[in-house]
């Protein structure tokens, strides 16, 4: 059974640009969540999607957005990138909200 | 709102010694609790979970944790550390109601294992 797949693994972007990260959940999982991990702030919840609807949202500015498609794949977008957006972005999928399976993450570097 | 506190950002043990990583939680309702491990440049791997069944939970790689409601704790232990246990460990709690899909993490504990 394939795990959670995140693409790309590494990204380098320039301040002011936008970026789109992709996450393919485990087959059959309808919930997809996104987290940002930085050395200073640790792991912080961005948002969660369930059956194409945003179910929960963390405390991030509107530059951070996401969506989920009918096949449960999810994307997150960050517009007008800032240096502070440099982080490891983790996606997790869940079948029943009792166990989240994480992908390898996308390492975003903003220069 | 749920919160998690991990006591000790760094823990160092000798190979073969007891591993004890501390986690205290705050939750207004009976929580689901988790321990995850993260190796460098990797995602999070679930070690074990508490979902209101047995209070002593056994996980992978010889780890276990005990849920103590009176102490609001969920400490992670392993009787004998192995070099391969060196990693960062995160305790997490789920939200409640429609926020079950949201995990709140502790700040993490880096475990170092000395030969």
Tab-separated table of C-alpha atoms in Angstrom:
chain	number	residue	atom	x	y	z
A	1	UNK	CA	0.000	0.000	0.000
A	2	UNK	CA	1.533	3.287	-1.073
A	3	UNK	CA	2.081	5.917	1.597
A	4	UNK	CA	1.489	9.632	1.473
A	5	UNK	CA	3.393	11.188	-1.407
A	6	UNK	CA	4.481	14.785	-1.426
A	7	UNK	CA	5.984	16.552	-4.400
A	8	UNK	CA	8.394	18.106	-4.888
A	9	UNK	CA	10.752	17.127	-2.058
A	10	UNK	CA	12.795	20.307	-2.332
A	11	UNK	CA	12.032	23.771	-3.652
A	12	UNK	CA	13.936	27.031	-3.813
A	13	UNK	CA	11.916	30.162	-4.488
A	14	UNK	CA	12.547	33.885	-4.466
A	15	UNK	CA	10.777	36.344	-2.182
A	16	UNK	CA	7.552	37.565	-3.725
A	17	UNK	CA	6.991	34.458	-5.823
A	18	UNK	CA	4.259	31.939	-5.238
A	19	UNK	CA	4.540	28.193	-4.803
A	20	UNK	CA	2.249	25.168	-5.030
A	21	UNK	CA	2.908	21.962	-3.131
A	22	UNK	CA	1.180	18.689	-3.848
A	23	UNK	CA	0.073	15.813	-1.654
A	24	UNK	CA	-1.346	12.447	-2.672
A	25	UNK	CA	-2.953	10.683	0.298
A	26	UNK	CA	-3.127	6.989	0.997
A	27	UNK	CA	-5.765	5.365	-1.165
A	28	UNK	CA	-9.165	5.566	0.519
A	29	UNK	CA	-8.238	8.367	2.914
A	30	UNK	CA	-10.495	11.383	2.569
A	31	UNK	CA	-8.907	13.685	5.141
A	32	UNK	CA	-5.747	15.578	4.277
A	33	UNK	CA	-3.998	17.968	6.656
A	34	UNK	CA	-1.051	20.290	6.177
A	35	UNK	CA	1.548	21.338	8.729
A	36	UNK	CA	4.453	23.753	8.706
A	37	UNK	CA	7.593	22.806	10.603
A	38	UNK	CA	10.258	25.367	11.484
A	39	UNK	CA	13.038	25.304	14.096
A	40	UNK	CA	11.564	28.277	15.898
A	41	UNK	CA	7.841	27.505	15.864
A	42	UNK	CA	7.884	23.727	15.667
A	43	UNK	CA	4.981	21.912	14.020
A	44	UNK	CA	2.022	24.132	13.311
A	45	UNK	CA	-1.303	23.169	11.778
A	46	UNK	CA	-2.190	24.929	8.548
A	47	UNK	CA	-5.493	23.425	7.435
A	48	UNK	CA	-7.425	20.227	6.945
A	49	UNK	CA	-9.592	19.134	4.068
A	50	UNK	CA	-12.211	16.436	4.079
A	51	UNK	CA	-14.123	15.430	0.959
A	52	UNK	CA	-13.043	18.609	-0.865
A	53	UNK	CA	-14.157	20.912	1.971
A	54	UNK	CA	-11.901	22.796	4.336
A	55	UNK	CA	-12.868	21.483	7.736
A	56	UNK	CA	-10.310	23.192	9.968
A	57	UNK	CA	-7.950	26.088	9.570
A	58	UNK	CA	-4.914	27.135	11.583
A	59	UNK	CA	-3.732	30.607	12.420
A	60	UNK	CA	-1.889	31.518	9.229
A	61	UNK	CA	-2.299	34.550	6.954
A	62	UNK	CA	-4.458	34.404	3.868
A	63	UNK	CA	-1.353	33.966	1.698
A	64	UNK	CA	-1.591	30.311	2.657
A	65	UNK	CA	-4.383	28.472	0.912
A	66	UNK	CA	-5.247	24.967	-0.080
A	67	UNK	CA	-7.691	22.810	-1.882
A	68	UNK	CA	-8.640	19.190	-2.254
A	69	UNK	CA	-9.730	17.451	-5.397
A	70	UNK	CA	-12.371	14.782	-5.894
A	71	UNK	CA	-9.689	12.062	-5.811
A	72	UNK	CA	-8.604	13.397	-2.374
A	73	UNK	CA	-5.295	14.739	-3.669
A	74	UNK	CA	-4.527	18.104	-2.133
A	75	UNK	CA	-2.498	21.146	-2.982
A	76	UNK	CA	-1.402	24.045	-0.870
A	77	UNK	CA	-0.392	27.400	-2.260
A	78	UNK	CA	1.646	30.149	-0.713
A	79	UNK	CA	1.566	33.505	-2.454
A	80	UNK	CA	3.944	36.443	-2.091
A	81	UNK	CA	6.596	34.339	-0.408
A	82	UNK	CA	8.516	35.732	2.535
A	83	UNK	CA	11.830	34.568	3.963
A	84	UNK	CA	9.969	33.339	7.029
A	85	UNK	CA	8.003	30.879	4.908
A	86	UNK	CA	11.107	28.725	4.600
A	87	UNK	CA	10.128	25.493	6.277
A	88	UNK	CA	9.390	21.821	5.947
A	89	UNK	CA	5.776	21.426	4.851
A	90	UNK	CA	4.217	18.146	5.881
A	91	UNK	CA	1.062	16.583	4.598
A	92	UNK	CA	-0.854	13.899	6.465
A	93	UNK	CA	-3.783	11.750	5.449
A	94	UNK	CA	-6.269	10.034	7.685
A	95	UNK	CA	-9.035	7.509	7.348
A	96	UNK	CA	-10.937	8.091	10.582
A	97	UNK	CA	-9.236	11.009	12.359
A	98	UNK	CA	-7.646	8.613	14.822
A	99	UNK	CA	-4.340	8.152	13.076
A	100	UNK	CA	-2.564	10.500	10.715
A	101	UNK	CA	-0.003	9.185	8.248
A	102	UNK	CA	2.610	11.680	7.173
A	103	UNK	CA	4.491	12.144	3.938
A	104	UNK	CA	8.206	12.876	3.670
A	105	UNK	CA	7.564	16.578	3.397
A	106	UNK	CA	8.532	19.349	1.011
A	107	UNK	CA	11.496	21.459	2.045
A	108	UNK	CA	10.839	25.034	0.874
A	109	UNK	CA	13.658	27.549	0.908
A	110	UNK	CA	12.855	31.185	0.176
A	111	UNK	CA	15.829	33.349	-0.835
B	1	UNK	CA	-8.232	24.272	23.375
B	2	UNK	CA	-5.842	21.372	23.383
B	3	UNK	CA	-2.163	21.823	24.190
B	4	UNK	CA	0.872	19.628	24.735
B	5	UNK	CA	4.003	20.241	26.760
B	6	UNK	CA	7.100	18.130	26.335
B	7	UNK	CA	9.499	18.476	29.241
B	8	UNK	CA	13.086	18.606	28.063
B	9	UNK	CA	14.041	19.631	24.543
B	10	UNK	CA	17.074	17.335	24.695
B	11	UNK	CA	17.486	13.974	26.402
B	12	UNK	CA	20.719	12.017	26.358
B	13	UNK	CA	21.051	8.367	27.379
B	14	UNK	CA	23.593	5.598	27.059
B	15	UNK	CA	22.927	2.616	24.862
B	16	UNK	CA	21.040	0.031	26.899
B	17	UNK	CA	19.687	2.579	29.377
B	18	UNK	CA	16.043	3.432	30.023
B	19	UNK	CA	14.482	6.040	27.759
B	20	UNK	CA	11.888	8.344	29.317
B	21	UNK	CA	10.392	11.211	27.321
B	22	UNK	CA	7.812	13.299	29.113
B	23	UNK	CA	4.561	14.659	27.742
B	24	UNK	CA	1.747	16.478	29.513
B	25	UNK	CA	-1.441	17.491	27.778
B	26	UNK	CA	-4.300	19.834	28.313
B	27	UNK	CA	-7.658	18.906	26.887
B	28	UNK	CA	-11.236	19.747	27.723
B	29	UNK	CA	-12.438	16.349	26.583
B	30	UNK	CA	-10.977	12.836	26.627
B	31	UNK	CA	-8.181	13.123	24.113
B	32	UNK	CA	-6.570	10.969	21.523
B	33	UNK	CA	-2.829	11.082	22.128
B	34	UNK	CA	0.063	10.154	19.893
B	35	UNK	CA	3.818	9.848	19.859
B	36	UNK	CA	5.631	10.387	16.575
B	37	UNK	CA	9.310	10.024	15.692
B	38	UNK	CA	11.144	12.049	13.084
B	39	UNK	CA	14.522	11.209	11.601
B	40	UNK	CA	16.538	13.948	9.850
B	41	UNK	CA	14.953	15.187	6.629
B	42	UNK	CA	12.074	12.758	7.008
B	43	UNK	CA	8.389	12.970	7.769
B	44	UNK	CA	6.753	11.816	10.981
B	45	UNK	CA	6.322	8.146	11.800
B	46	UNK	CA	3.687	7.054	14.287
B	47	UNK	CA	5.143	5.194	17.273
B	48	UNK	CA	1.941	4.614	19.218
B	49	UNK	CA	-1.490	6.047	19.968
B	50	UNK	CA	-3.975	6.231	22.815
B	51	UNK	CA	-7.614	6.276	21.789
B	52	UNK	CA	-9.389	5.613	25.101
B	53	UNK	CA	-8.876	1.879	25.189
B	54	UNK	CA	-6.080	0.410	27.364
B	55	UNK	CA	-4.133	3.017	29.334
B	56	UNK	CA	-0.823	1.254	28.692
B	57	UNK	CA	-0.126	1.451	24.999
B	58	UNK	CA	2.546	-0.546	23.225
B	59	UNK	CA	4.052	0.741	20.021
B	60	UNK	CA	6.685	-0.090	17.487
B	61	UNK	CA	10.396	-0.567	18.168
B	62	UNK	CA	9.841	-1.494	21.821
B	63	UNK	CA	8.314	1.816	22.884
B	64	UNK	CA	5.323	2.129	25.164
B	65	UNK	CA	3.408	4.908	26.873
B	66	UNK	CA	1.000	5.098	29.769
B	67	UNK	CA	-2.006	7.393	29.800
B	68	UNK	CA	-2.524	8.865	33.276
B	69	UNK	CA	-5.626	10.999	33.406
B	70	UNK	CA	-4.998	12.163	36.989
B	71	UNK	CA	-1.605	13.520	35.974
B	72	UNK	CA	-2.649	14.537	32.426
B	73	UNK	CA	0.468	12.757	31.239
B	74	UNK	CA	1.407	10.424	28.418
B	75	UNK	CA	5.102	9.697	28.915
B	76	UNK	CA	7.015	7.579	26.404
B	77	UNK	CA	9.375	4.870	27.621
B	78	UNK	CA	11.670	2.189	26.286
B	79	UNK	CA	13.504	-0.173	28.635
B	80	UNK	CA	16.747	-0.307	26.672
B	81	UNK	CA	17.919	2.381	24.255
B	82	UNK	CA	19.469	1.492	20.928
B	83	UNK	CA	21.651	3.698	18.775
B	84	UNK	CA	18.954	3.672	16.099
B	85	UNK	CA	16.536	5.377	18.539
B	86	UNK	CA	18.399	8.663	18.142
B	87	UNK	CA	15.846	11.015	16.588
B	88	UNK	CA	13.363	13.726	17.482
B	89	UNK	CA	10.156	12.689	19.211
B	90	UNK	CA	6.861	14.538	19.213
B	91	UNK	CA	3.844	14.119	21.426
B	92	UNK	CA	0.540	15.200	19.890
B	93	UNK	CA	-3.132	15.520	20.824
B	94	UNK	CA	-6.153	15.700	18.564
B	95	UNK	CA	-8.793	18.340	18.669
B	96	UNK	CA	-12.354	17.602	19.654
B	97	UNK	CA	-15.610	17.508	17.755
B	98	UNK	CA	-15.100	18.677	14.210
B	99	UNK	CA	-11.455	19.428	15.034
B	100	UNK	CA	-10.513	15.779	15.362
B	101	UNK	CA	-8.478	16.129	12.189
B	102	UNK	CA	-6.228	18.756	13.737
B	103	UNK	CA	-3.143	17.640	15.643
B	104	UNK	CA	-1.503	19.888	18.204
B	105	UNK	CA	2.149	18.990	18.740
B	106	UNK	CA	4.591	19.511	21.537
B	107	UNK	CA	7.862	21.259	20.814
B	108	UNK	CA	9.702	17.984	20.403
B	109	UNK	CA	12.446	16.183	22.300
B	110	UNK	CA	15.729	15.300	20.635
B	111	UNK	CA	16.984	11.961	21.900
B	112	UNK	CA	20.720	11.311	21.754
B	113	UNK	CA	22.036	7.808	22.418
B	114	UNK	CA	25.680	7.411	23.434
B	115	UNK	CA	27.588	4.173	22.858
